[in-house]
């Protein structure tokens, strides 16, 4: 009798394990062999996440050292991942660096995550909800998550990055800007801009050029190739976030820049030069001369646009199979 009970217990456990295995198999049968092998390798999965943030209160997107009072967005993202209690050390690789005060609607990063006690990997939508729960109340949100192969790199696999710079004309005082746009645009006192001249100057920047004159110097300067290819530099009418409810005479404009990569402060320097053209402080030929100078020191002092109007709006990747 006791033997019968013992073997019945064993059969029950085996039956339960078989049932759980069938359920997991059913849930994951749509995964490719490459994806499944990626998941089963030590239980560690690499995720690509897309996230947005308002950069006003952060030192930038990159992680700040422990002794620094103002933290970077990466500090909060990594803390959120640690709150999921993974077995492995947490380290995010950010695709696109943004500086203090700069915002993002579509930055991206990858990280590895292995759950405790052999638990299955998080489903993508569950991971998004879990991370956003732990990011409260910071102005940082995860928008999407994808499982990617172990060799995927968020920075080096990106094929393009798009930045939008928001301008507001007719802002005679900072109090004139609607609260919903505070620290989210560059307020210019005068209403008029020579839009035609700005577009002519912008067309000079499109294509492959040495952009040394439009980069600020930092520790990485000697290691960065100043030759970049801009796919797009455009100027279009923009809008306030609450335009139909706001009755001041303010006009919004958006400058869009798209390239595989950019140099340090390149977008803000190009914006500053184009606005100077629009205000009659620089000629279109002056932008051409500045570009041809290929010298960071040739860039006029105090012309760089402020950070608060700049948004990283999109990071794009080519998808083939399982990435």
PDB file of C-alpha atoms in Angstrom:
ATOM      1  CA  UNK A   1       0.000   0.000   0.000  1.00  0.00           C
ATOM      2  CA  UNK A   2       2.775   2.399   0.933  1.00  0.00           C
ATOM      3  CA  UNK A   3       4.600   1.633  -2.338  1.00  0.00           C
ATOM      4  CA  UNK A   4       1.396   2.365  -4.239  1.00  0.00           C
ATOM      5  CA  UNK A   5       1.064   5.772  -2.551  1.00  0.00           C
ATOM      6  CA  UNK A   6       4.728   6.574  -3.252  1.00  0.00           C
ATOM      7  CA  UNK A   7       4.492   5.759  -6.931  1.00  0.00           C
ATOM      8  CA  UNK A   8       1.159   7.565  -7.214  1.00  0.00           C
ATOM      9  CA  UNK A   9       2.799  10.685  -5.745  1.00  0.00           C
ATOM     10  CA  UNK A  10       5.673  10.437  -8.215  1.00  0.00           C
ATOM     11  CA  UNK A  11       3.264  10.008 -11.125  1.00  0.00           C
ATOM     12  CA  UNK A  12       1.262  13.018  -9.940  1.00  0.00           C
ATOM     13  CA  UNK A  13       4.388  15.207  -9.830  1.00  0.00           C
ATOM     14  CA  UNK A  14       5.466  13.987 -13.258  1.00  0.00           C
ATOM     15  CA  UNK A  15       2.003  14.672 -14.592  1.00  0.00           C
ATOM     16  CA  UNK A  16       2.016  18.214 -13.225  1.00  0.00           C
ATOM     17  CA  UNK A  17       5.473  18.910 -14.668  1.00  0.00           C
ATOM     18  CA  UNK A  18       4.343  17.557 -18.046  1.00  0.00           C
ATOM     19  CA  UNK A  19       1.259  19.772 -17.958  1.00  0.00           C
ATOM     20  CA  UNK A  20       3.326  22.878 -17.113  1.00  0.00           C
ATOM     21  CA  UNK A  21       5.797  21.996 -19.889  1.00  0.00           C
ATOM     22  CA  UNK A  22       2.951  21.684 -22.419  1.00  0.00           C
ATOM     23  CA  UNK A  23       1.532  25.060 -21.381  1.00  0.00           C
ATOM     24  CA  UNK A  24       4.931  26.761 -21.743  1.00  0.00           C
ATOM     25  CA  UNK A  25       5.434  25.050 -25.084  1.00  0.00           C
ATOM     26  CA  UNK A  26       2.030  26.283 -26.248  1.00  0.00           C
ATOM     27  CA  UNK A  27       2.844  29.849 -25.117  1.00  0.00           C
ATOM     28  CA  UNK A  28       6.178  29.888 -26.889  1.00  0.00           C
ATOM     29  CA  UNK A  29       5.483  27.853 -30.022  1.00  0.00           C
ATOM     30  CA  UNK A  30       5.378  31.036 -32.089  1.00  0.00           C
ATOM     31  CA  UNK A  31       9.018  31.796 -31.189  1.00  0.00           C
ATOM     32  CA  UNK A  32      11.678  30.968 -33.712  1.00  0.00           C
ATOM     33  CA  UNK A  33      14.351  28.393 -32.873  1.00  0.00           C
ATOM     34  CA  UNK A  34      16.882  31.226 -32.572  1.00  0.00           C
ATOM     35  CA  UNK A  35      14.686  33.099 -30.102  1.00  0.00           C
ATOM     36  CA  UNK A  36      13.938  29.979 -28.054  1.00  0.00           C
ATOM     37  CA  UNK A  37      17.619  29.024 -27.784  1.00  0.00           C
ATOM     38  CA  UNK A  38      18.358  32.590 -26.737  1.00  0.00           C
ATOM     39  CA  UNK A  39      15.781  32.322 -23.934  1.00  0.00           C
ATOM     40  CA  UNK A  40      16.974  28.941 -22.699  1.00  0.00           C
ATOM     41  CA  UNK A  41      20.667  29.882 -22.505  1.00  0.00           C
ATOM     42  CA  UNK A  42      21.169  30.056 -18.727  1.00  0.00           C
ATOM     43  CA  UNK A  43      17.741  31.663 -18.458  1.00  0.00           C
ATOM     44  CA  UNK A  44      19.227  35.049 -19.352  1.00  0.00           C
ATOM     45  CA  UNK A  45      17.439  37.214 -21.914  1.00  0.00           C
ATOM     46  CA  UNK A  46      18.538  40.428 -23.605  1.00  0.00           C
ATOM     47  CA  UNK A  47      15.865  43.084 -23.981  1.00  0.00           C
ATOM     48  CA  UNK A  48      15.741  46.180 -26.148  1.00  0.00           C
ATOM     49  CA  UNK A  49      13.607  48.903 -24.567  1.00  0.00           C
ATOM     50  CA  UNK A  50      12.394  52.225 -25.911  1.00  0.00           C
ATOM     51  CA  UNK A  51      11.793  54.981 -23.378  1.00  0.00           C
ATOM     52  CA  UNK A  52      10.903  58.640 -23.058  1.00  0.00           C
ATOM     53  CA  UNK A  53      11.732  61.283 -20.465  1.00  0.00           C
ATOM     54  CA  UNK A  54      11.666  64.964 -19.685  1.00  0.00           C
ATOM     55  CA  UNK A  55      15.307  65.845 -19.152  1.00  0.00           C
ATOM     56  CA  UNK A  56      14.906  69.051 -17.136  1.00  0.00           C
ATOM     57  CA  UNK A  57      15.761  67.557 -13.723  1.00  0.00           C
ATOM     58  CA  UNK A  58      18.488  65.108 -14.838  1.00  0.00           C
ATOM     59  CA  UNK A  59      22.202  65.428 -15.522  1.00  0.00           C
ATOM     60  CA  UNK A  60      21.586  63.823 -18.911  1.00  0.00           C
ATOM     61  CA  UNK A  61      20.632  60.319 -19.959  1.00  0.00           C
ATOM     62  CA  UNK A  62      23.938  58.686 -18.999  1.00  0.00           C
ATOM     63  CA  UNK A  63      24.535  57.323 -15.500  1.00  0.00           C
ATOM     64  CA  UNK A  64      25.948  59.793 -12.990  1.00  0.00           C
ATOM     65  CA  UNK A  65      28.592  58.664 -10.427  1.00  0.00           C
ATOM     66  CA  UNK A  66      27.421  57.896  -6.864  1.00  0.00           C
ATOM     67  CA  UNK A  67      28.872  61.106  -5.389  1.00  0.00           C
ATOM     68  CA  UNK A  68      26.919  63.317  -7.809  1.00  0.00           C
ATOM     69  CA  UNK A  69      23.707  64.759  -6.360  1.00  0.00           C
ATOM     70  CA  UNK A  70      21.835  65.099  -9.664  1.00  0.00           C
ATOM     71  CA  UNK A  71      21.390  61.719 -11.317  1.00  0.00           C
ATOM     72  CA  UNK A  72      21.090  60.660 -14.927  1.00  0.00           C
ATOM     73  CA  UNK A  73      18.097  58.898 -16.478  1.00  0.00           C
ATOM     74  CA  UNK A  74      20.150  55.693 -16.651  1.00  0.00           C
ATOM     75  CA  UNK A  75      20.466  55.637 -12.845  1.00  0.00           C
ATOM     76  CA  UNK A  76      16.684  55.429 -12.503  1.00  0.00           C
ATOM     77  CA  UNK A  77      16.293  52.896 -15.308  1.00  0.00           C
ATOM     78  CA  UNK A  78      18.855  50.560 -13.737  1.00  0.00           C
ATOM     79  CA  UNK A  79      17.237  50.938 -10.315  1.00  0.00           C
ATOM     80  CA  UNK A  80      13.910  49.931 -11.868  1.00  0.00           C
ATOM     81  CA  UNK A  81      15.467  46.817 -13.411  1.00  0.00           C
ATOM     82  CA  UNK A  82      17.115  45.922 -10.067  1.00  0.00           C
ATOM     83  CA  UNK A  83      13.691  46.153  -8.440  1.00  0.00           C
ATOM     84  CA  UNK A  84      12.759  43.074 -10.476  1.00  0.00           C
ATOM     85  CA  UNK A  85      15.423  41.190  -8.482  1.00  0.00           C
ATOM     86  CA  UNK A  86      17.411  39.627 -11.320  1.00  0.00           C
ATOM     87  CA  UNK A  87      20.240  37.165 -10.636  1.00  0.00           C
ATOM     88  CA  UNK A  88      22.706  39.016 -12.865  1.00  0.00           C
ATOM     89  CA  UNK A  89      24.331  42.408 -12.409  1.00  0.00           C
ATOM     90  CA  UNK A  90      22.288  45.174 -14.043  1.00  0.00           C
ATOM     91  CA  UNK A  91      23.921  47.369 -16.674  1.00  0.00           C
ATOM     92  CA  UNK A  92      22.125  49.262 -19.439  1.00  0.00           C
ATOM     93  CA  UNK A  93      23.724  50.225 -22.749  1.00  0.00           C
ATOM     94  CA  UNK A  94      22.096  53.452 -23.964  1.00  0.00           C
ATOM     95  CA  UNK A  95      21.793  53.952 -27.717  1.00  0.00           C
ATOM     96  CA  UNK A  96      21.914  57.753 -27.822  1.00  0.00           C
ATOM     97  CA  UNK A  97      23.475  60.200 -25.414  1.00  0.00           C
ATOM     98  CA  UNK A  98      21.542  63.332 -24.453  1.00  0.00           C
ATOM     99  CA  UNK A  99      22.809  66.149 -22.243  1.00  0.00           C
ATOM    100  CA  UNK A 100      21.395  67.959 -19.232  1.00  0.00           C
ATOM    101  CA  UNK A 101      17.995  69.468 -20.028  1.00  0.00           C
ATOM    102  CA  UNK A 102      17.507  67.566 -23.301  1.00  0.00           C
ATOM    103  CA  UNK A 103      14.387  65.411 -23.645  1.00  0.00           C
ATOM    104  CA  UNK A 104      13.521  62.190 -25.457  1.00  0.00           C
ATOM    105  CA  UNK A 105      10.376  60.655 -26.872  1.00  0.00           C
ATOM    106  CA  UNK A 106      12.146  57.632 -28.334  1.00  0.00           C
ATOM    107  CA  UNK A 107      15.546  56.808 -26.848  1.00  0.00           C
ATOM    108  CA  UNK A 108      16.527  53.140 -26.538  1.00  0.00           C
ATOM    109  CA  UNK A 109      18.798  50.807 -24.572  1.00  0.00           C
ATOM    110  CA  UNK A 110      19.505  47.115 -24.082  1.00  0.00           C
ATOM    111  CA  UNK A 111      20.151  45.052 -20.963  1.00  0.00           C
ATOM    112  CA  UNK A 112      20.309  41.415 -19.863  1.00  0.00           C
ATOM    113  CA  UNK A 113      17.947  39.944 -17.294  1.00  0.00           C
ATOM    114  CA  UNK A 114      17.910  36.537 -15.622  1.00  0.00           C
ATOM    115  CA  UNK A 115      15.172  35.833 -13.104  1.00  0.00           C
ATOM    116  CA  UNK A 116      15.653  33.992  -9.827  1.00  0.00           C
ATOM    117  CA  UNK A 117      14.887  30.328  -9.191  1.00  0.00           C
ATOM    118  CA  UNK A 118      14.679  29.442 -12.864  1.00  0.00           C
ATOM    119  CA  UNK A 119      11.570  31.555 -13.466  1.00  0.00           C
ATOM    120  CA  UNK A 120      10.714  32.092 -17.155  1.00  0.00           C
ATOM    121  CA  UNK A 121      11.633  35.404 -18.792  1.00  0.00           C
ATOM    122  CA  UNK A 122       9.224  38.307 -18.540  1.00  0.00           C
ATOM    123  CA  UNK A 123       6.839  38.716 -21.441  1.00  0.00           C
ATOM    124  CA  UNK A 124       7.567  41.990 -23.213  1.00  0.00           C
ATOM    125  CA  UNK A 125       4.350  43.733 -22.202  1.00  0.00           C
ATOM    126  CA  UNK A 126       4.725  42.533 -18.592  1.00  0.00           C
ATOM    127  CA  UNK A 127       8.258  43.941 -18.474  1.00  0.00           C
ATOM    128  CA  UNK A 128       7.031  47.348 -19.694  1.00  0.00           C
ATOM    129  CA  UNK A 129       4.352  47.504 -16.995  1.00  0.00           C
ATOM    130  CA  UNK A 130       6.716  46.305 -14.256  1.00  0.00           C
ATOM    131  CA  UNK A 131       9.434  48.835 -15.081  1.00  0.00           C
ATOM    132  CA  UNK A 132       6.962  51.713 -15.314  1.00  0.00           C
ATOM    133  CA  UNK A 133       5.585  50.740 -11.898  1.00  0.00           C
ATOM    134  CA  UNK A 134       9.050  51.086 -10.361  1.00  0.00           C
ATOM    135  CA  UNK A 135       9.825  54.315 -12.238  1.00  0.00           C
ATOM    136  CA  UNK A 136       6.995  56.219 -10.557  1.00  0.00           C
ATOM    137  CA  UNK A 137       6.893  59.184  -9.969  1.00  0.00           C
ATOM    138  CA  UNK A 138       9.851  60.096 -12.231  1.00  0.00           C
ATOM    139  CA  UNK A 139       9.038  61.680 -15.639  1.00  0.00           C
ATOM    140  CA  UNK A 140      10.486  58.578 -17.330  1.00  0.00           C
ATOM    141  CA  UNK A 141       8.387  55.970 -19.135  1.00  0.00           C
ATOM    142  CA  UNK A 142       9.111  52.732 -20.958  1.00  0.00           C
ATOM    143  CA  UNK A 143       7.082  52.632 -24.177  1.00  0.00           C
ATOM    144  CA  UNK A 144       8.096  49.289 -25.747  1.00  0.00           C
ATOM    145  CA  UNK A 145      10.257  46.239 -25.063  1.00  0.00           C
ATOM    146  CA  UNK A 146      11.548  43.474 -27.347  1.00  0.00           C
ATOM    147  CA  UNK A 147      13.515  40.279 -26.782  1.00  0.00           C
ATOM    148  CA  UNK A 148      16.651  40.403 -28.917  1.00  0.00           C
ATOM    149  CA  UNK A 149      19.615  38.054 -29.512  1.00  0.00           C
ATOM    150  CA  UNK A 150      22.495  38.091 -27.049  1.00  0.00           C
ATOM    151  CA  UNK A 151      24.808  39.825 -29.530  1.00  0.00           C
ATOM    152  CA  UNK A 152      22.452  42.739 -30.156  1.00  0.00           C
ATOM    153  CA  UNK A 153      23.754  46.209 -29.217  1.00  0.00           C
ATOM    154  CA  UNK A 154      21.376  49.161 -28.942  1.00  0.00           C
ATOM    155  CA  UNK A 155      23.986  51.740 -29.874  1.00  0.00           C
ATOM    156  CA  UNK A 156      25.862  50.058 -32.707  1.00  0.00           C
ATOM    157  CA  UNK A 157      22.857  48.448 -34.393  1.00  0.00           C
ATOM    158  CA  UNK A 158      20.960  51.747 -34.709  1.00  0.00           C
ATOM    159  CA  UNK A 159      20.669  52.868 -38.335  1.00  0.00           C
ATOM    160  CA  UNK A 160      19.335  56.388 -37.722  1.00  0.00           C
ATOM    161  CA  UNK A 161      18.499  58.915 -35.039  1.00  0.00           C
ATOM    162  CA  UNK A 162      16.040  61.791 -35.394  1.00  0.00           C
ATOM    163  CA  UNK A 163      16.077  64.960 -33.320  1.00  0.00           C
ATOM    164  CA  UNK A 164      13.475  67.708 -33.280  1.00  0.00           C
ATOM    165  CA  UNK A 165      14.247  71.185 -31.976  1.00  0.00           C
ATOM    166  CA  UNK A 166      11.216  73.280 -30.948  1.00  0.00           C
ATOM    167  CA  UNK A 167      11.265  77.073 -31.327  1.00  0.00           C
ATOM    168  CA  UNK A 168       8.682  79.558 -30.044  1.00  0.00           C
ATOM    169  CA  UNK A 169       8.698  83.091 -31.475  1.00  0.00           C
ATOM    170  CA  UNK A 170       7.092  86.115 -29.869  1.00  0.00           C
ATOM    171  CA  UNK A 171       8.074  85.143 -26.317  1.00  0.00           C
ATOM    172  CA  UNK A 172       8.784  88.564 -24.791  1.00  0.00           C
ATOM    173  CA  UNK A 173       9.033  87.042 -21.308  1.00  0.00           C
ATOM    174  CA  UNK A 174       9.271  83.465 -20.061  1.00  0.00           C
ATOM    175  CA  UNK A 175       5.858  83.864 -18.425  1.00  0.00           C
ATOM    176  CA  UNK A 176       4.354  84.191 -21.910  1.00  0.00           C
ATOM    177  CA  UNK A 177       4.998  80.519 -22.610  1.00  0.00           C
ATOM    178  CA  UNK A 178       2.143  78.147 -21.704  1.00  0.00           C
ATOM    179  CA  UNK A 179       2.960  75.979 -18.711  1.00  0.00           C
ATOM    180  CA  UNK A 180       2.674  72.842 -20.845  1.00  0.00           C
ATOM    181  CA  UNK A 181       5.610  74.080 -22.938  1.00  0.00           C
ATOM    182  CA  UNK A 182       7.791  75.401 -20.102  1.00  0.00           C
ATOM    183  CA  UNK A 183      11.338  74.035 -20.529  1.00  0.00           C
ATOM    184  CA  UNK A 184      10.188  72.296 -23.723  1.00  0.00           C
ATOM    185  CA  UNK A 185      11.095  74.932 -26.332  1.00  0.00           C
ATOM    186  CA  UNK A 186      13.463  77.831 -27.011  1.00  0.00           C
ATOM    187  CA  UNK A 187      11.553  81.088 -26.565  1.00  0.00           C
ATOM    188  CA  UNK A 188      12.647  83.803 -29.016  1.00  0.00           C
ATOM    189  CA  UNK A 189      11.625  87.409 -28.363  1.00  0.00           C
ATOM    190  CA  UNK A 190      10.872  88.496 -31.922  1.00  0.00           C
ATOM    191  CA  UNK A 191       8.052  86.990 -33.930  1.00  0.00           C
ATOM    192  CA  UNK A 192       9.624  87.206 -37.371  1.00  0.00           C
ATOM    193  CA  UNK A 193      12.065  84.660 -38.774  1.00  0.00           C
ATOM    194  CA  UNK A 194      13.386  84.604 -42.333  1.00  0.00           C
ATOM    195  CA  UNK A 195      12.154  81.070 -42.939  1.00  0.00           C
ATOM    196  CA  UNK A 196      13.305  81.020 -46.573  1.00  0.00           C
ATOM    197  CA  UNK A 197      16.877  81.871 -45.611  1.00  0.00           C
ATOM    198  CA  UNK A 198      16.823  79.283 -42.828  1.00  0.00           C
ATOM    199  CA  UNK A 199      15.731  76.586 -45.269  1.00  0.00           C
ATOM    200  CA  UNK A 200      18.429  77.613 -47.739  1.00  0.00           C
ATOM    201  CA  UNK A 201      21.040  77.363 -44.998  1.00  0.00           C
ATOM    202  CA  UNK A 202      19.618  74.038 -43.808  1.00  0.00           C
ATOM    203  CA  UNK A 203      19.994  72.570 -47.306  1.00  0.00           C
ATOM    204  CA  UNK A 204      23.748  73.221 -47.100  1.00  0.00           C
ATOM    205  CA  UNK A 205      23.976  70.856 -44.130  1.00  0.00           C
ATOM    206  CA  UNK A 206      22.272  67.918 -45.839  1.00  0.00           C
ATOM    207  CA  UNK A 207      24.604  65.212 -47.138  1.00  0.00           C
ATOM    208  CA  UNK A 208      28.057  64.044 -46.105  1.00  0.00           C
ATOM    209  CA  UNK A 209      30.310  66.712 -44.609  1.00  0.00           C
ATOM    210  CA  UNK A 210      33.042  67.276 -42.075  1.00  0.00           C
ATOM    211  CA  UNK A 211      31.051  68.844 -39.212  1.00  0.00           C
ATOM    212  CA  UNK A 212      34.019  69.806 -37.036  1.00  0.00           C
ATOM    213  CA  UNK A 213      32.790  73.417 -36.858  1.00  0.00           C
ATOM    214  CA  UNK A 214      29.483  72.264 -35.389  1.00  0.00           C
ATOM    215  CA  UNK A 215      30.793  70.092 -32.584  1.00  0.00           C
ATOM    216  CA  UNK A 216      31.768  71.109 -29.081  1.00  0.00           C
ATOM    217  CA  UNK A 217      35.039  69.767 -27.740  1.00  0.00           C
ATOM    218  CA  UNK A 218      35.074  67.079 -25.051  1.00  0.00           C
ATOM    219  CA  UNK A 219      37.194  64.116 -23.981  1.00  0.00           C
ATOM    220  CA  UNK A 220      35.887  61.978 -26.859  1.00  0.00           C
ATOM    221  CA  UNK A 221      36.714  64.490 -29.604  1.00  0.00           C
ATOM    222  CA  UNK A 222      40.051  62.875 -30.662  1.00  0.00           C
ATOM    223  CA  UNK A 223      38.294  59.524 -31.143  1.00  0.00           C
ATOM    224  CA  UNK A 224      35.201  60.687 -33.067  1.00  0.00           C
ATOM    225  CA  UNK A 225      35.113  60.943 -36.844  1.00  0.00           C
ATOM    226  CA  UNK A 226      33.742  64.431 -37.659  1.00  0.00           C
ATOM    227  CA  UNK A 227      32.418  63.267 -41.031  1.00  0.00           C
ATOM    228  CA  UNK A 228      28.679  62.624 -40.785  1.00  0.00           C
ATOM    229  CA  UNK A 229      25.853  62.184 -43.285  1.00  0.00           C
ATOM    230  CA  UNK A 230      22.677  64.129 -42.604  1.00  0.00           C
ATOM    231  CA  UNK A 231      19.671  62.584 -44.322  1.00  0.00           C
ATOM    232  CA  UNK A 232      17.369  65.435 -43.433  1.00  0.00           C
ATOM    233  CA  UNK A 233      17.425  68.988 -42.108  1.00  0.00           C
ATOM    234  CA  UNK A 234      13.934  70.469 -42.269  1.00  0.00           C
ATOM    235  CA  UNK A 235      11.970  73.420 -40.891  1.00  0.00           C
ATOM    236  CA  UNK A 236       8.204  73.178 -40.460  1.00  0.00           C
ATOM    237  CA  UNK A 237       5.471  74.928 -38.530  1.00  0.00           C
ATOM    238  CA  UNK A 238       4.929  73.473 -35.084  1.00  0.00           C
ATOM    239  CA  UNK A 239       2.299  73.948 -32.434  1.00  0.00           C
ATOM    240  CA  UNK A 240       1.896  74.499 -28.705  1.00  0.00           C
ATOM    241  CA  UNK A 241       0.692  71.458 -26.799  1.00  0.00           C
ATOM    242  CA  UNK A 242      -2.416  73.468 -25.815  1.00  0.00           C
ATOM    243  CA  UNK A 243      -2.561  75.848 -28.791  1.00  0.00           C
ATOM    244  CA  UNK A 244      -6.335  76.065 -29.152  1.00  0.00           C
ATOM    245  CA  UNK A 245      -6.680  76.861 -25.437  1.00  0.00           C
ATOM    246  CA  UNK A 246      -3.866  79.436 -25.328  1.00  0.00           C
ATOM    247  CA  UNK A 247      -4.514  82.886 -26.716  1.00  0.00           C
ATOM    248  CA  UNK A 248      -1.166  84.646 -26.832  1.00  0.00           C
ATOM    249  CA  UNK A 249       0.441  85.522 -30.166  1.00  0.00           C
ATOM    250  CA  UNK A 250       3.181  82.889 -30.154  1.00  0.00           C
ATOM    251  CA  UNK A 251       4.310  80.882 -33.173  1.00  0.00           C
ATOM    252  CA  UNK A 252       5.984  77.488 -32.854  1.00  0.00           C
ATOM    253  CA  UNK A 253       8.488  76.016 -35.317  1.00  0.00           C
ATOM    254  CA  UNK A 254      10.222  72.645 -35.467  1.00  0.00           C
ATOM    255  CA  UNK A 255      13.664  71.911 -36.885  1.00  0.00           C
ATOM    256  CA  UNK A 256      14.174  68.206 -37.705  1.00  0.00           C
ATOM    257  CA  UNK A 257      17.590  66.541 -38.052  1.00  0.00           C
ATOM    258  CA  UNK A 258      18.117  62.914 -39.086  1.00  0.00           C
ATOM    259  CA  UNK A 259      21.407  61.011 -39.326  1.00  0.00           C
ATOM    260  CA  UNK A 260      22.943  57.715 -38.295  1.00  0.00           C
ATOM    261  CA  UNK A 261      24.847  59.556 -35.556  1.00  0.00           C
ATOM    262  CA  UNK A 262      25.742  63.049 -34.401  1.00  0.00           C
ATOM    263  CA  UNK A 263      28.718  64.775 -32.808  1.00  0.00           C
ATOM    264  CA  UNK A 264      28.707  66.277 -29.321  1.00  0.00           C
ATOM    265  CA  UNK A 265      26.256  69.246 -29.310  1.00  0.00           C
ATOM    266  CA  UNK A 266      26.104  69.170 -33.130  1.00  0.00           C
ATOM    267  CA  UNK A 267      22.328  69.566 -33.308  1.00  0.00           C
ATOM    268  CA  UNK A 268      22.257  72.479 -30.865  1.00  0.00           C
ATOM    269  CA  UNK A 269      25.068  74.216 -32.752  1.00  0.00           C
ATOM    270  CA  UNK A 270      23.382  73.727 -36.120  1.00  0.00           C
ATOM    271  CA  UNK A 271      20.136  75.031 -34.614  1.00  0.00           C
ATOM    272  CA  UNK A 272      21.878  78.096 -33.208  1.00  0.00           C
ATOM    273  CA  UNK A 273      23.383  78.896 -36.617  1.00  0.00           C
ATOM    274  CA  UNK A 274      20.069  78.447 -38.447  1.00  0.00           C
ATOM    275  CA  UNK A 275      18.231  80.660 -35.958  1.00  0.00           C
ATOM    276  CA  UNK A 276      20.959  83.297 -36.390  1.00  0.00           C
ATOM    277  CA  UNK A 277      20.252  83.185 -40.134  1.00  0.00           C
ATOM    278  CA  UNK A 278      16.531  83.542 -39.490  1.00  0.00           C
ATOM    279  CA  UNK A 279      17.146  86.580 -37.296  1.00  0.00           C
ATOM    280  CA  UNK A 280      19.521  88.223 -39.784  1.00  0.00           C
ATOM    281  CA  UNK A 281      22.586  87.795 -37.564  1.00  0.00           C
ATOM    282  CA  UNK A 282      24.287  85.416 -40.007  1.00  0.00           C
ATOM    283  CA  UNK A 283      24.038  85.021 -43.771  1.00  0.00           C
ATOM    284  CA  UNK A 284      23.411  81.794 -45.660  1.00  0.00           C
ATOM    285  CA  UNK A 285      26.929  82.075 -47.079  1.00  0.00           C
ATOM    286  CA  UNK A 286      28.173  82.456 -43.493  1.00  0.00           C
ATOM    287  CA  UNK A 287      26.824  78.998 -42.672  1.00  0.00           C
ATOM    288  CA  UNK A 288      28.614  77.626 -45.743  1.00  0.00           C
ATOM    289  CA  UNK A 289      31.870  79.259 -44.668  1.00  0.00           C
ATOM    290  CA  UNK A 290      31.449  77.897 -41.159  1.00  0.00           C
ATOM    291  CA  UNK A 291      30.890  74.386 -42.491  1.00  0.00           C
ATOM    292  CA  UNK A 292      33.907  74.624 -44.776  1.00  0.00           C
ATOM    293  CA  UNK A 293      36.140  75.920 -41.961  1.00  0.00           C
ATOM    294  CA  UNK A 294      36.063  72.464 -40.312  1.00  0.00           C
ATOM    295  CA  UNK A 295      37.183  74.047 -37.053  1.00  0.00           C
ATOM    296  CA  UNK A 296      35.267  73.958 -33.781  1.00  0.00           C
ATOM    297  CA  UNK A 297      36.920  77.203 -32.730  1.00  0.00           C
ATOM    298  CA  UNK A 298      35.388  78.960 -35.745  1.00  0.00           C
ATOM    299  CA  UNK A 299      31.888  78.593 -34.300  1.00  0.00           C
ATOM    300  CA  UNK A 300      30.706  81.969 -32.895  1.00  0.00           C
ATOM    301  CA  UNK A 301      30.687  82.333 -29.133  1.00  0.00           C
ATOM    302  CA  UNK A 302      27.295  82.081 -27.352  1.00  0.00           C
ATOM    303  CA  UNK A 303      25.446  80.970 -30.501  1.00  0.00           C
ATOM    304  CA  UNK A 304      24.653  77.408 -29.351  1.00  0.00           C
ATOM    305  CA  UNK A 305      20.930  76.904 -28.732  1.00  0.00           C
ATOM    306  CA  UNK A 306      19.804  76.018 -25.173  1.00  0.00           C
ATOM    307  CA  UNK A 307      19.089  72.362 -24.341  1.00  0.00           C
ATOM    308  CA  UNK A 308      15.416  72.650 -23.365  1.00  0.00           C
ATOM    309  CA  UNK A 309      14.085  72.803 -26.932  1.00  0.00           C
ATOM    310  CA  UNK A 310      15.775  69.590 -28.054  1.00  0.00           C
ATOM    311  CA  UNK A 311      14.015  66.214 -28.286  1.00  0.00           C
ATOM    312  CA  UNK A 312      15.399  62.866 -29.414  1.00  0.00           C
ATOM    313  CA  UNK A 313      12.262  61.594 -31.123  1.00  0.00           C
ATOM    314  CA  UNK A 314      13.272  58.340 -32.810  1.00  0.00           C
ATOM    315  CA  UNK A 315      15.982  55.660 -32.937  1.00  0.00           C
ATOM    316  CA  UNK A 316      15.550  53.200 -35.805  1.00  0.00           C
ATOM    317  CA  UNK A 317      16.804  49.646 -36.387  1.00  0.00           C
ATOM    318  CA  UNK A 318      16.665  47.192 -39.274  1.00  0.00           C
ATOM    319  CA  UNK A 319      14.760  44.088 -38.261  1.00  0.00           C
ATOM    320  CA  UNK A 320      15.561  40.774 -39.930  1.00  0.00           C
ATOM    321  CA  UNK A 321      14.033  37.615 -38.483  1.00  0.00           C
ATOM    322  CA  UNK A 322      14.527  37.828 -34.718  1.00  0.00           C
ATOM    323  CA  UNK A 323      16.560  41.023 -35.094  1.00  0.00           C
TER     324      UNK A 323
END
